[in-house]
mmCIF file of C-alpha atoms in Angstrom:
data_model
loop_
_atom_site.group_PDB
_atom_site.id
_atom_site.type_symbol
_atom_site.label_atom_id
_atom_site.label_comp_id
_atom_site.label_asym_id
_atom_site.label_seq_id
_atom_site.Cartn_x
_atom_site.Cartn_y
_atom_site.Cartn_z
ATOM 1 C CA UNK A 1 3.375 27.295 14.630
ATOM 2 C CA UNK A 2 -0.455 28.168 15.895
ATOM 3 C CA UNK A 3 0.256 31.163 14.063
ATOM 4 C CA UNK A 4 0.771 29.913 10.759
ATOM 5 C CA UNK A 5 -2.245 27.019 10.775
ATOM 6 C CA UNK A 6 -4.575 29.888 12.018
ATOM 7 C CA UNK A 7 -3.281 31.601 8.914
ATOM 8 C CA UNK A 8 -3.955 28.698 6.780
ATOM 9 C CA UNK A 9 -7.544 28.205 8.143
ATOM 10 C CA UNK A 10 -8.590 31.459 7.442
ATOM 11 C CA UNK A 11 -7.050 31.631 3.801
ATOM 12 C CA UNK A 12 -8.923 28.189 3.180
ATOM 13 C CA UNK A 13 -12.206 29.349 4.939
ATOM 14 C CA UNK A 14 -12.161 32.659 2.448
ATOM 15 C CA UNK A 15 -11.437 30.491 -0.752
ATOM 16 C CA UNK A 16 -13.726 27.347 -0.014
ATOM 17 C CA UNK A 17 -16.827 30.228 0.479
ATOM 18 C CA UNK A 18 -16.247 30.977 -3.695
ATOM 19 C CA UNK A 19 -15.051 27.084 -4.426
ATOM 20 C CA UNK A 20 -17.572 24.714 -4.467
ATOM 21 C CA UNK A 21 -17.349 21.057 -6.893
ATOM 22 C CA UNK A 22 -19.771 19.818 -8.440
ATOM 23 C CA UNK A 23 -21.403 16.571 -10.613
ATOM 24 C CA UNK A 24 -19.556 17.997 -13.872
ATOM 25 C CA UNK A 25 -16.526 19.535 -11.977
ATOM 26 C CA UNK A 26 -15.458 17.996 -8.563
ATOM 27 C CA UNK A 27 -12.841 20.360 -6.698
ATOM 28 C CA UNK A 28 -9.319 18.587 -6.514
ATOM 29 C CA UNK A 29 -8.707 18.976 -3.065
ATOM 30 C CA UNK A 30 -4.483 19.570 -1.789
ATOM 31 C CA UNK A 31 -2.884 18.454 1.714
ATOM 32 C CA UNK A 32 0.430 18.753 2.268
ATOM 33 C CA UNK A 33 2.372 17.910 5.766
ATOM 34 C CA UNK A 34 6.215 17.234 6.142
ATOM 35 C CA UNK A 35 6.333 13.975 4.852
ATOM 36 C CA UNK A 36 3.863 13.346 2.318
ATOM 37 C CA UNK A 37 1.218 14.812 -0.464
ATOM 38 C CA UNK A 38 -2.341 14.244 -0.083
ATOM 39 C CA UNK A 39 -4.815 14.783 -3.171
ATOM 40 C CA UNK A 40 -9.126 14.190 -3.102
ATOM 41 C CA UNK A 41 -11.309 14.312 -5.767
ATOM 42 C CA UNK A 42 -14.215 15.523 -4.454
ATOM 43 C CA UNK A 43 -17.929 15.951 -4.852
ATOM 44 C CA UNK A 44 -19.472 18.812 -3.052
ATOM 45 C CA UNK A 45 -22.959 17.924 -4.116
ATOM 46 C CA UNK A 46 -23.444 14.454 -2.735
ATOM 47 C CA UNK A 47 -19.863 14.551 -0.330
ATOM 48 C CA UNK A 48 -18.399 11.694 -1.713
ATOM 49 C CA UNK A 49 -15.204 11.616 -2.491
ATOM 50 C CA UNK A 50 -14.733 10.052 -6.444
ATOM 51 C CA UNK A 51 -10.796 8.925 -6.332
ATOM 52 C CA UNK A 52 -7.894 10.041 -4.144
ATOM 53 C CA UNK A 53 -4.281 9.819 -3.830
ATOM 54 C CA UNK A 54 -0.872 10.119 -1.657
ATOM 55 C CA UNK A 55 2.657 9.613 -1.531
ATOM 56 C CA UNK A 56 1.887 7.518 1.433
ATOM 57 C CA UNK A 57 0.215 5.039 -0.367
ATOM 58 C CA UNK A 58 0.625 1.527 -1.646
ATOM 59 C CA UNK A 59 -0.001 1.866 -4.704
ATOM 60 C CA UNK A 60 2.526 5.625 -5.318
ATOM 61 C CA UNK A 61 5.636 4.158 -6.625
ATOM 62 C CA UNK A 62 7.165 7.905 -6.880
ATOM 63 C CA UNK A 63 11.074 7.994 -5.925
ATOM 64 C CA UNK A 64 13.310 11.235 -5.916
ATOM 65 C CA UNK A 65 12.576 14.449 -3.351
ATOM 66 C CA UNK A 66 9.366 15.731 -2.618
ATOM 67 C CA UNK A 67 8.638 18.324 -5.240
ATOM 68 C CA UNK A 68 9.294 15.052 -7.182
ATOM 69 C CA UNK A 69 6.794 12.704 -5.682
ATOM 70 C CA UNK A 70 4.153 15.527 -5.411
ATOM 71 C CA UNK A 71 4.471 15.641 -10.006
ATOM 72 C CA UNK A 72 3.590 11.544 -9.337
ATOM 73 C CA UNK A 73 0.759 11.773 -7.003
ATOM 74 C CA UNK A 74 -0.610 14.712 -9.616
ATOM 75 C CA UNK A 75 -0.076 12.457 -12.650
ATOM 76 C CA UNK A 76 -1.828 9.242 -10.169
ATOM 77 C CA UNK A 77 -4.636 11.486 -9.693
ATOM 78 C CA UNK A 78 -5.104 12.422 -13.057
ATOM 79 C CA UNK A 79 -4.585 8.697 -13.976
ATOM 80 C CA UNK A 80 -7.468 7.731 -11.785
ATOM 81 C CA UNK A 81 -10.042 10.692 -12.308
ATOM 82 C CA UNK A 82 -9.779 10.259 -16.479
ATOM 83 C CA UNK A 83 -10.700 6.290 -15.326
ATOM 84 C CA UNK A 84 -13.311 7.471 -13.028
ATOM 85 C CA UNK A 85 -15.135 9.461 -15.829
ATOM 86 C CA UNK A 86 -13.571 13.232 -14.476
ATOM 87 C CA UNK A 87 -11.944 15.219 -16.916
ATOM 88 C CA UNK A 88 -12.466 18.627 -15.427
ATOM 89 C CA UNK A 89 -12.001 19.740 -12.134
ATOM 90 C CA UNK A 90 -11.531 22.898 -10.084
ATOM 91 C CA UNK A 91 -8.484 23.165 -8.083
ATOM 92 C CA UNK A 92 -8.446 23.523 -4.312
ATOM 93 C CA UNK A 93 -5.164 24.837 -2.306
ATOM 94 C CA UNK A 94 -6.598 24.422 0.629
ATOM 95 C CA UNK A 95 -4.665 26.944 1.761
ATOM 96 C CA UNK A 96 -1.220 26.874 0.904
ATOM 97 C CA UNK A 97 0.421 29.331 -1.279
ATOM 98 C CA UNK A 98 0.313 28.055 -5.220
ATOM 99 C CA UNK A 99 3.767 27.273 -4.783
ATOM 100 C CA UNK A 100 6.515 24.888 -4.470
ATOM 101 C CA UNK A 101 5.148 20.939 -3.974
ATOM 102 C CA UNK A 102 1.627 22.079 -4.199
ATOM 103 C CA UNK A 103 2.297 23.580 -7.632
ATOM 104 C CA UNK A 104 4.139 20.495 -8.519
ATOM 105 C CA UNK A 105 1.177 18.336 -8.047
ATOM 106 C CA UNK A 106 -1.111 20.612 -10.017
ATOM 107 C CA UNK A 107 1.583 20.809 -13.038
ATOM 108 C CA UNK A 108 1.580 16.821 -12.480
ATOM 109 C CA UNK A 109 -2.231 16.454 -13.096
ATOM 110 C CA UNK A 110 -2.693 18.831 -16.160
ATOM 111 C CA UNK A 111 0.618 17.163 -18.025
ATOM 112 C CA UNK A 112 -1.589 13.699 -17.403
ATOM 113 C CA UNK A 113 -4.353 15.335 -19.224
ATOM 114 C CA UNK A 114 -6.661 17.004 -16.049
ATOM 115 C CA UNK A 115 -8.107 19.987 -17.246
ATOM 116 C CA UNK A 116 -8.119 23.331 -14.499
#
């Protein structure tokens, strides 16, 4: 298992050096562990982090299997960055392979209308 995080670290290391957010495009930031889905808007400017959202929280109402609940955390997101002023962000996969519930989440934000 050591293995695989040290894999992850130095995938994320090599992508956050070219992935920076900004005041007009804060990076949408993506944690996934076994039992939930973790999404940050962020601001790399000021590090503040505008809205965020989980399938952990109280207010996720999502239901059905995980790749399920990771489309409603995308579309809470989404929900809460277009009523925090942030339309555009750049995606972060901190990561993990663009694949499976991480994919999920991103094709849950753009159908709510975040652009990436």
């Amino acid at each position: 298992m050591a293995k695989k995080i040290s894999r992850r670290e130095r995938i994320k290391k090599g992508i956050r050096k070219r992935l920076t957010g900004s005041e007009s495009r804060p990076r949408l930031s993506v944690y996934r562990s076994n039992k939930g889905i973790y999404a940050q808007i962020i601001n790399d400017e000021t590090g503040n982090t505008i809205v965020s959202a989980s399938s952990l929280s109280k207010d996720f109402t999502g239901k059905g299997t995980k790749s399920d609940q990771s489309i409603a955390v995308g579309k809470l997101i989404a929900e809460k960055a277009i009523a925090a002023g942030v339309k555009e962000v750049v995606f972060d996969r901190n990561g993990y392979l663009y694949h499976g519930r991480v994919k999920s989440l991103a094709d849950g934000a753009r159908e709510a209308g975040l652009v990436f």
